[in-house]
């Protein structure tokens, strides 16, 4: 007999995991990773008790996780998860709502609608802007660019969803030289050719130089970026939009984490004017700190995104409310509005703003501690990203490996404009000043020993 007692066991284990993550090593030990072989058994012929299965997951899985929810995980741009979002996610798993259609999940549909409205207001995007809930910024970029492709070709009298790209008027895609790979992937999936794009030169912070944009046309799609994964730099989107407007080109904004800067009054100016773009991509699983996976696409033109995502336009039934599946490529999927709603309801505008500005201040603190110790910070720390060089490339690489092995914190490496660097991204609600001080000390010690 199956009962639901096991959920209490899961709740206890989840709580214990969350409570100890802050004191655990950030990277798992080698033994813990080797322990994953315990999962690798032949396909079971017989059943096993559920609680034993759960115990196995916890015993061998929990120690082998990378502690990305720790306050001292600074790799890539990751973010942890707020306790209320973990709890909401557990409830959401019990609900198992299939969020593609309101008839299957009025709950999922309603929470998405509210979350979308709140996010539009929070970011200062145009009122009545459309949006869809997807896996992450990769898919959000893809959907935004699909809407762009739909719109520019429709203006040229071409129905791309019906006719495809063969024989279509050529689209000119423009990106900054520091474009995120996910945008190029979207371009490639949409048949626009990742290598056919015009690449605009960038400055030392990786920001597109607006004066170097190519000649634009109504068939141009310009992909801008706010929040470079290395420097945290912001493209001059307002200037790009000014040029695009003259010819009626489409402007897309990749704001995977950078869009959140709009909630911090002290730094919102970095992303000024982006509200005049046509489409935007962001992540909730990064800086809002909700569990994976959670990205959001926004599009000023409801008909363009619906046209691009439609299953052959048969969806246009008059008087219909918002159908979640009209704004994403998927039909069956999880109800991502649940955790976003819970995070925004808990934090409020002030709480989100505080989360963003705190992260940026921690990044500045990091930079100043490392500079004071004599190391070079390669970027202007305008947001939550810090790039540090320890001199020679080999030495920088050695120090990065040493800090990852040490376990106090976790930072990754990158190559920034030809130079090897350690990258620090502060994206978690859990990071405290003490975490920064302790991590910087560990980094400095690792550097002195290397
Ligand atoms: C993280 C990131 C992406 C990709 O987002 P996913 O959530 O990993 O799909 C795209 N663009 C930028 C600028 C990012 O930081």
Coordinates of C-alpha atoms and ligand atoms in Angstrom, one line a residue:
X1 CA 0.0 0.0 0.0
X2 CA 1.3 3.4 -1.0
X3 CA 0.7 6.2 1.5
X4 CA 1.8 9.8 1.6
X5 CA 3.7 9.5 4.8
X6 CA 6.8 9.5 2.7
X7 CA 6.2 13.2 2.0
X8 CA 7.0 14.0 5.6
X9 CA 10.2 12.1 5.3
X10 CA 11.0 14.1 2.1
X11 CA 10.2 17.4 3.9
X12 CA 12.4 16.5 6.8
X13 CA 15.3 15.5 4.5
X14 CA 14.8 18.7 2.4
X15 CA 14.9 20.8 5.4
X16 CA 18.0 19.1 6.8
X17 CA 19.7 19.6 3.5
X18 CA 18.9 23.3 3.3
X19 CA 20.0 23.8 6.9
X20 CA 23.4 22.3 6.5
X21 CA 24.3 23.6 3.0
X22 CA 25.7 26.8 4.4
X23 CA 28.2 25.0 6.6
X24 CA 29.1 22.3 4.1
X25 CA 31.9 22.4 1.6
X26 CA 30.5 24.1 -1.5
X27 CA 31.9 21.6 -4.0
X28 CA 31.2 18.0 -3.2
X29 CA 34.1 15.8 -2.1
X30 CA 35.6 13.4 -4.5
X31 CA 34.3 10.5 -2.4
X32 CA 30.8 11.9 -2.5
X33 CA 30.9 12.1 -6.3
X34 CA 32.4 8.6 -6.4
X35 CA 29.4 7.5 -4.2
X36 CA 27.1 8.2 -7.1
X37 CA 28.0 4.8 -8.4
X38 CA 25.6 3.4 -5.8
X39 CA 22.8 4.6 -8.1
X40 CA 24.2 2.7 -11.0
X41 CA 22.8 -0.8 -10.5
X42 CA 21.1 -3.1 -13.1
X43 CA 17.4 -2.4 -13.8
X44 CA 15.6 -3.7 -10.7
X45 CA 13.5 -6.7 -11.4
X46 CA 11.6 -6.3 -8.1
X47 CA 10.1 -3.4 -6.2
X48 CA 11.7 -1.7 -3.3
X49 CA 10.2 0.1 -0.4
X50 CA 9.6 3.8 -1.2
X51 CA 11.2 5.1 1.9
X52 CA 14.3 3.1 1.2
X53 CA 14.5 4.6 -2.3
X54 CA 14.2 8.1 -0.8
X55 CA 16.8 7.3 1.8
X56 CA 19.2 6.2 -1.0
X57 CA 18.6 9.4 -2.9
X58 CA 19.4 11.4 0.2
X59 CA 22.3 9.3 1.4
X60 CA 24.2 9.3 -1.9
X61 CA 22.6 12.3 -3.7
X62 CA 22.7 15.0 -1.1
X63 CA 26.4 15.0 -0.4
X64 CA 27.2 14.9 -4.1
X65 CA 25.3 18.0 -5.0
X66 CA 27.2 21.1 -5.9
X67 CA 26.2 23.6 -3.2
X68 CA 24.8 26.2 -5.6
X69 CA 22.2 27.2 -2.9
X70 CA 25.0 28.0 -0.5
X71 CA 25.8 31.7 0.1
X72 CA 29.3 31.0 -1.1
X73 CA 28.7 29.7 -4.5
X74 CA 29.8 32.3 -7.0
X75 CA 30.1 30.3 -10.2
X76 CA 28.6 31.2 -13.6
X77 CA 25.4 33.2 -12.9
X78 CA 23.4 30.8 -10.9
X79 CA 21.4 32.0 -7.9
X80 CA 20.0 29.9 -5.1
X81 CA 16.4 29.5 -4.1
X82 CA 14.4 31.4 -1.5
X83 CA 13.0 29.0 1.2
X84 CA 9.4 29.9 0.2
X85 CA 10.1 29.0 -3.4
X86 CA 11.4 25.6 -2.4
X87 CA 8.2 25.1 -0.3
X88 CA 6.0 26.3 -3.1
X89 CA 7.8 24.0 -5.5
X90 CA 7.1 21.0 -3.1
X91 CA 3.4 21.9 -3.1
X92 CA 3.5 22.4 -6.9
X93 CA 4.9 18.9 -7.3
X94 CA 2.0 17.5 -5.3
X95 CA -0.5 19.5 -7.5
X96 CA 1.3 18.3 -10.7
X97 CA -0.6 20.9 -12.6
X98 CA -0.1 20.9 -16.4
X99 CA 0.1 24.5 -17.2
X100 CA -0.3 24.6 -21.0
X101 CA -4.1 25.2 -21.0
X102 CA -6.4 27.0 -18.5
X103 CA -8.9 24.2 -18.8
X104 CA -6.4 21.8 -17.3
X105 CA -5.0 24.2 -14.8
X106 CA -6.9 27.4 -14.1
X107 CA -4.5 27.7 -11.1
X108 CA -1.4 27.6 -13.2
X109 CA -2.9 30.0 -15.8
X110 CA -4.0 32.5 -13.1
X111 CA -0.7 32.5 -11.3
X112 CA 1.1 33.1 -14.5
X113 CA -1.1 35.9 -15.4
X114 CA -0.6 37.6 -12.1
X115 CA 3.2 36.9 -12.1
X116 CA 3.5 38.3 -15.6
X117 CA 1.6 41.5 -14.7
X118 CA 3.8 42.0 -11.6
X119 CA 7.0 41.4 -13.5
X120 CA 6.0 43.9 -16.2
X121 CA 5.3 46.4 -13.5
X122 CA 8.5 45.6 -11.6
X123 CA 10.7 46.0 -14.7
X124 CA 8.8 49.0 -16.1
X125 CA 8.0 47.2 -19.4
X126 CA 5.1 48.5 -21.5
X127 CA 1.7 47.9 -20.0
X128 CA -0.2 45.0 -21.6
X129 CA 3.0 43.5 -22.8
X130 CA 2.6 39.8 -23.6
X131 CA 4.8 37.0 -22.1
X132 CA 5.5 33.3 -21.8
X133 CA 7.0 31.1 -19.1
X134 CA 9.8 28.9 -20.4
X135 CA 12.7 26.9 -19.1
X136 CA 15.2 29.7 -19.0
X137 CA 16.7 32.6 -20.9
X138 CA 17.9 30.3 -23.7
X139 CA 14.2 29.6 -24.6
X140 CA 13.1 33.1 -23.7
X141 CA 15.6 34.4 -26.3
X142 CA 14.4 31.8 -28.8
X143 CA 10.8 32.8 -28.4
X144 CA 11.6 36.5 -28.5
X145 CA 13.5 36.0 -31.7
X146 CA 10.8 33.8 -33.2
X147 CA 8.3 36.7 -32.6
X148 CA 10.8 39.1 -34.2
X149 CA 11.2 36.8 -37.2
X150 CA 7.4 36.6 -37.5
X151 CA 7.0 40.3 -37.3
X152 CA 9.7 41.5 -39.8
X153 CA 8.6 38.9 -42.4
X154 CA 4.9 39.7 -42.0
X155 CA 5.7 43.3 -42.7
X156 CA 7.5 42.1 -45.9
X157 CA 4.3 40.2 -46.8
X158 CA 5.7 36.8 -45.9
X159 CA 4.0 34.2 -43.6
X160 CA 7.0 32.4 -42.2
X161 CA 5.1 29.9 -40.0
X162 CA 3.3 28.7 -43.1
X163 CA 5.9 29.1 -45.8
X164 CA 9.1 28.6 -43.9
X165 CA 12.3 30.4 -44.8
X166 CA 12.9 29.1 -48.3
X167 CA 12.3 31.9 -50.7
X168 CA 11.7 34.4 -47.9
X169 CA 13.2 37.9 -48.0
X170 CA 16.5 37.8 -46.2
X171 CA 16.5 38.9 -42.5
X172 CA 19.5 40.8 -41.2
X173 CA 20.4 39.7 -37.6
X174 CA 22.7 42.0 -35.7
X175 CA 24.4 41.0 -32.4
X176 CA 27.1 42.5 -30.2
X177 CA 30.5 40.7 -30.4
X178 CA 29.9 39.6 -26.8
X179 CA 26.5 38.0 -27.5
X180 CA 25.6 35.2 -25.2
X181 CA 25.8 31.8 -26.9
X182 CA 22.2 31.1 -26.2
X183 CA 21.2 33.9 -28.5
X184 CA 23.3 32.4 -31.3
X185 CA 21.7 29.1 -30.6
X186 CA 18.2 30.7 -31.0
X187 CA 19.3 32.3 -34.2
X188 CA 20.5 29.0 -35.5
X189 CA 17.4 27.1 -34.5
X190 CA 15.2 29.7 -36.2
X191 CA 17.1 29.0 -39.5
X192 CA 18.6 32.5 -39.5
X193 CA 22.2 31.2 -39.5
X194 CA 24.4 31.8 -36.5
X195 CA 27.3 32.7 -38.8
X196 CA 25.3 35.0 -41.0
X197 CA 24.8 37.6 -38.3
X198 CA 26.5 41.0 -38.3
X199 CA 28.7 41.3 -35.2
X200 CA 29.0 44.8 -33.7
X201 CA 32.3 45.6 -32.1
X202 CA 32.3 46.0 -28.3
X203 CA 34.2 48.1 -25.8
X204 CA 36.4 47.0 -22.9
X205 CA 33.3 46.1 -20.8
X206 CA 31.9 44.0 -23.7
X207 CA 29.3 46.6 -24.5
X208 CA 28.1 47.0 -28.1
X209 CA 29.4 50.2 -29.6
X210 CA 26.2 51.8 -30.9
X211 CA 28.0 54.0 -33.4
X212 CA 29.3 50.9 -35.1
X213 CA 25.9 49.4 -35.9
X214 CA 25.6 48.4 -39.6
X215 CA 23.0 50.0 -41.8
X216 CA 19.6 48.8 -40.6
X217 CA 16.4 48.0 -42.5
X218 CA 12.9 47.0 -41.6
X219 CA 14.2 43.4 -42.0
X220 CA 16.8 43.9 -39.2
X221 CA 16.6 42.2 -35.8
X222 CA 19.1 43.6 -33.3
X223 CA 19.9 41.5 -30.3
X224 CA 21.1 43.6 -27.4
X225 CA 22.3 42.4 -24.1
X226 CA 22.0 43.8 -20.6
X227 CA 24.2 42.0 -18.1
X228 CA 27.3 40.5 -19.8
X229 CA 28.1 37.1 -18.0
X230 CA 31.7 38.2 -17.5
X231 CA 31.7 41.9 -16.8
X232 CA 28.0 42.5 -15.9
X233 CA 28.2 45.3 -18.6
X234 CA 25.1 46.7 -20.2
X235 CA 24.7 47.5 -24.0
X236 CA 23.6 51.0 -24.7
X237 CA 20.1 49.8 -25.6
X238 CA 18.5 53.2 -25.7
X239 CA 20.9 54.4 -28.4
X240 CA 20.4 51.2 -30.4
X241 CA 16.7 51.6 -30.2
X242 CA 17.0 55.2 -31.5
X243 CA 18.7 53.9 -34.7
X244 CA 16.3 50.9 -35.0
X245 CA 13.3 53.1 -34.8
X246 CA 14.2 55.2 -37.8
X247 CA 13.8 52.2 -40.0
X248 CA 11.3 50.1 -38.0
X249 CA 13.8 47.3 -37.1
X250 CA 13.1 45.0 -34.2
X251 CA 15.1 45.2 -31.0
X252 CA 15.4 42.2 -28.7
X253 CA 17.0 42.5 -25.2
X254 CA 18.7 39.5 -23.5
X255 CA 18.4 40.5 -19.9
X256 CA 18.8 37.0 -18.3
X257 CA 20.0 38.6 -15.1
X258 CA 20.5 42.2 -16.1
X259 CA 16.8 43.0 -16.4
X260 CA 16.6 42.7 -12.6
X261 CA 18.8 45.8 -12.2
X262 CA 15.7 47.8 -13.1
X263 CA 14.4 47.0 -9.6
X264 CA 17.3 48.7 -7.9
X265 CA 16.8 52.5 -8.0
X266 CA 20.6 53.1 -7.5
X267 CA 21.5 51.1 -10.6
X268 CA 18.4 51.1 -12.8
X269 CA 19.9 53.7 -15.0
X270 CA 22.3 51.0 -16.4
X271 CA 19.3 49.7 -18.3
X272 CA 17.5 53.0 -19.1
X273 CA 15.3 53.1 -22.2
X274 CA 15.1 49.3 -22.6
X275 CA 11.3 49.6 -22.2
X276 CA 11.2 50.9 -25.8
X277 CA 12.5 47.6 -27.2
X278 CA 10.2 45.0 -28.8
X279 CA 11.0 41.8 -26.9
X280 CA 12.9 40.9 -23.7
X281 CA 14.3 37.6 -22.2
X282 CA 15.0 37.0 -18.5
X283 CA 15.5 34.3 -15.9
X284 CA 13.8 33.9 -12.6
X285 CA 16.0 31.0 -11.6
X286 CA 19.0 33.3 -11.5
X287 CA 18.5 36.5 -9.6
X288 CA 15.0 36.0 -8.3
X289 CA 16.2 32.8 -6.7
X290 CA 13.5 30.4 -7.6
X291 CA 14.2 26.7 -8.3
X292 CA 15.0 25.5 -11.8
X293 CA 13.8 25.8 -14.3
X294 CA 12.3 29.3 -14.8
X295 CA 12.7 31.8 -17.6
X296 CA 10.3 34.5 -18.9
X297 CA 9.9 36.1 -22.3
X298 CA 8.1 39.4 -22.8
X299 CA 6.9 40.8 -26.1
X300 CA 5.4 44.2 -26.8
X301 CA 3.5 42.8 -29.7
X302 CA 0.9 40.2 -28.6
X303 CA 0.1 39.2 -32.2
X304 CA 3.8 38.6 -33.1
X305 CA 4.5 36.2 -30.3
X306 CA 1.2 34.4 -30.7
X307 CA 1.7 34.2 -34.4
X308 CA 5.2 32.8 -33.9
X309 CA 4.1 30.2 -31.3
X310 CA 0.7 29.3 -32.8
X311 CA -0.1 25.8 -33.9
X312 CA -1.1 27.0 -37.4
X313 CA -3.2 30.0 -36.4
X314 CA -6.3 27.9 -35.5
X315 CA -5.9 29.3 -32.0
X316 CA -7.5 32.6 -32.8
X317 CA -10.9 32.1 -31.2
X318 CA -12.5 35.4 -30.4
X319 CA -13.0 36.4 -26.8
X320 CA -10.5 33.8 -25.4
X321 CA -8.5 34.7 -22.3
X322 CA -4.8 34.3 -22.2
X323 CA -3.8 30.7 -22.9
X324 CA -0.4 29.9 -21.6
X325 CA 0.5 27.6 -24.5
X326 CA 0.0 30.4 -27.0
X327 CA 3.2 32.1 -25.8
X328 CA 5.6 29.1 -25.6
X329 CA 6.7 26.3 -27.8
X330 CA 5.5 23.7 -25.3
X331 CA 2.0 22.4 -24.6
X332 CA 2.5 20.2 -21.5
X333 CA 4.8 21.7 -19.0
X334 CA 5.1 22.6 -15.3
X335 CA 3.3 25.7 -13.9
X336 CA 6.3 28.1 -13.5
X337 CA 4.2 31.0 -12.3
X338 CA 3.8 29.3 -8.9
X339 CA 7.3 29.9 -7.5
X340 CA 7.6 33.3 -9.2
X341 CA 4.3 34.4 -7.7
X342 CA 5.5 33.1 -4.2
X343 CA 8.8 34.9 -4.5
X344 CA 7.3 38.2 -5.5
X345 CA 4.5 38.0 -3.0
X346 CA 7.0 37.3 -0.2
X347 CA 9.6 39.8 -1.2
X348 CA 7.5 42.6 -2.5
X349 CA 9.0 45.3 -4.6
X350 CA 11.3 46.4 -1.7
X351 CA 12.5 42.9 -1.1
X352 CA 13.4 42.3 -4.7
X353 CA 15.2 45.6 -4.9
X354 CA 17.1 44.8 -1.7
X355 CA 18.1 41.4 -3.1
X356 CA 19.5 43.0 -6.2
X357 CA 21.3 45.9 -4.6
X358 CA 22.7 43.7 -1.8
X359 CA 24.3 41.3 -4.4
X360 CA 25.8 44.3 -6.2
X361 CA 27.3 45.7 -3.0
X362 CA 28.7 42.2 -2.1
X363 CA 30.4 42.2 -5.5
X364 CA 31.9 45.6 -4.9
X365 CA 33.1 44.4 -1.5
X366 CA 34.7 41.4 -3.1
X367 CA 36.4 43.6 -5.6
X368 CA 37.8 45.9 -3.0
X369 CA 39.1 43.1 -0.8
X370 CA 40.9 41.5 -3.7
X371 CA 42.3 44.7 -5.0
X372 CA 43.5 45.6 -1.6
X373 CA 45.4 42.3 -1.5
X374 CA 47.1 43.4 -4.7
X375 CA 45.1 41.5 -7.4
X376 CA 43.8 43.1 -10.5
X377 CA 40.1 43.5 -11.1
X378 CA 39.5 43.5 -14.9
X379 CA 36.0 44.9 -15.1
X380 CA 34.1 47.9 -13.9
X381 CA 32.0 46.4 -11.1
X382 CA 28.7 48.0 -12.1
X383 CA 26.5 45.1 -11.1
X384 CA 27.1 41.6 -9.5
X385 CA 30.0 40.3 -11.6
X386 CA 33.7 40.6 -10.7
X387 CA 36.6 39.4 -12.9
X388 CA 40.0 38.9 -11.2
X389 CA 43.4 38.3 -12.7
X390 CA 46.2 36.9 -10.6
X391 CA 48.8 37.7 -13.2
X392 CA 50.0 34.9 -15.5
X393 CA 47.3 32.8 -17.1
X394 CA 48.7 29.5 -15.6
X395 CA 48.8 31.0 -12.2
X396 CA 45.2 32.3 -12.4
X397 CA 44.1 28.8 -13.6
X398 CA 46.0 27.2 -10.6
X399 CA 44.3 29.5 -8.2
X400 CA 40.9 28.8 -9.6
X401 CA 41.5 25.0 -9.2
X402 CA 42.8 25.5 -5.7
X403 CA 39.8 27.5 -4.6
X404 CA 37.4 24.9 -6.1
X405 CA 39.2 22.1 -4.3
X406 CA 39.3 24.1 -1.0
X407 CA 35.5 24.1 -0.7
X408 CA 35.1 27.4 1.2
X409 CA 33.5 28.9 -1.9
X410 CA 33.3 28.1 -5.6
X411 CA 34.4 30.5 -8.4
X412 CA 34.8 29.6 -12.1
X413 CA 37.2 30.7 -14.7
X414 CA 36.9 32.6 -18.0
X415 CA 38.9 34.2 -20.7
X416 CA 38.2 37.9 -20.8
X417 CA 39.4 39.7 -23.9
X418 CA 42.4 37.4 -24.2
X419 CA 43.2 37.3 -20.5
X420 CA 42.6 34.4 -18.1
X421 CA 40.4 35.5 -15.1
X422 CA 38.5 34.2 -12.2
X423 CA 34.8 35.1 -12.3
X424 CA 32.8 35.9 -9.3
X425 CA 29.0 36.2 -9.6
X426 CA 27.0 37.2 -6.6
X427 CA 23.4 36.1 -7.3
X428 CA 22.1 34.4 -4.2
X429 CA 19.8 35.7 -1.5
X430 CA 21.8 33.6 0.9
X431 CA 25.1 35.5 0.5
X432 CA 26.1 37.6 3.6
X433 CA 28.9 40.0 4.2
X434 CA 30.5 37.3 6.3
X435 CA 30.4 34.9 3.3
X436 CA 32.2 37.6 1.2
X437 CA 34.9 38.2 3.8
X438 CA 35.5 34.5 4.4
X439 CA 35.5 33.7 0.7
X440 CA 37.9 36.5 -0.2
X441 CA 40.2 35.4 2.6
X442 CA 40.2 31.8 1.1
X443 CA 40.9 33.2 -2.3
X444 CA 43.8 35.3 -1.1
X445 CA 45.3 32.4 0.8
X446 CA 45.0 30.2 -2.2
X447 CA 46.7 32.9 -4.3
X448 CA 49.5 33.2 -1.8
X449 CA 50.2 29.5 -1.8
X450 CA 50.1 29.1 -5.6
Ligands
LIG1 C1 22.3 32.7 -18.3 C2 22.2 33.5 -19.5 C3 21.6 33.1 -20.6 C4 21.0 31.6 -20.7 O1 20.1 31.4 -19.7 P1 19.6 30.0 -19.3 O2 18.7 30.3 -18.1 O3 20.8 29.2 -18.9 O4 18.9 29.3 -20.4 C5 21.4 33.9 -21.7 N1 21.9 35.1 -21.6 C6 22.6 35.6 -20.6 C7 23.1 37.0 -20.6 C8 22.8 34.8 -19.4 O5 23.4 35.3 -18.4

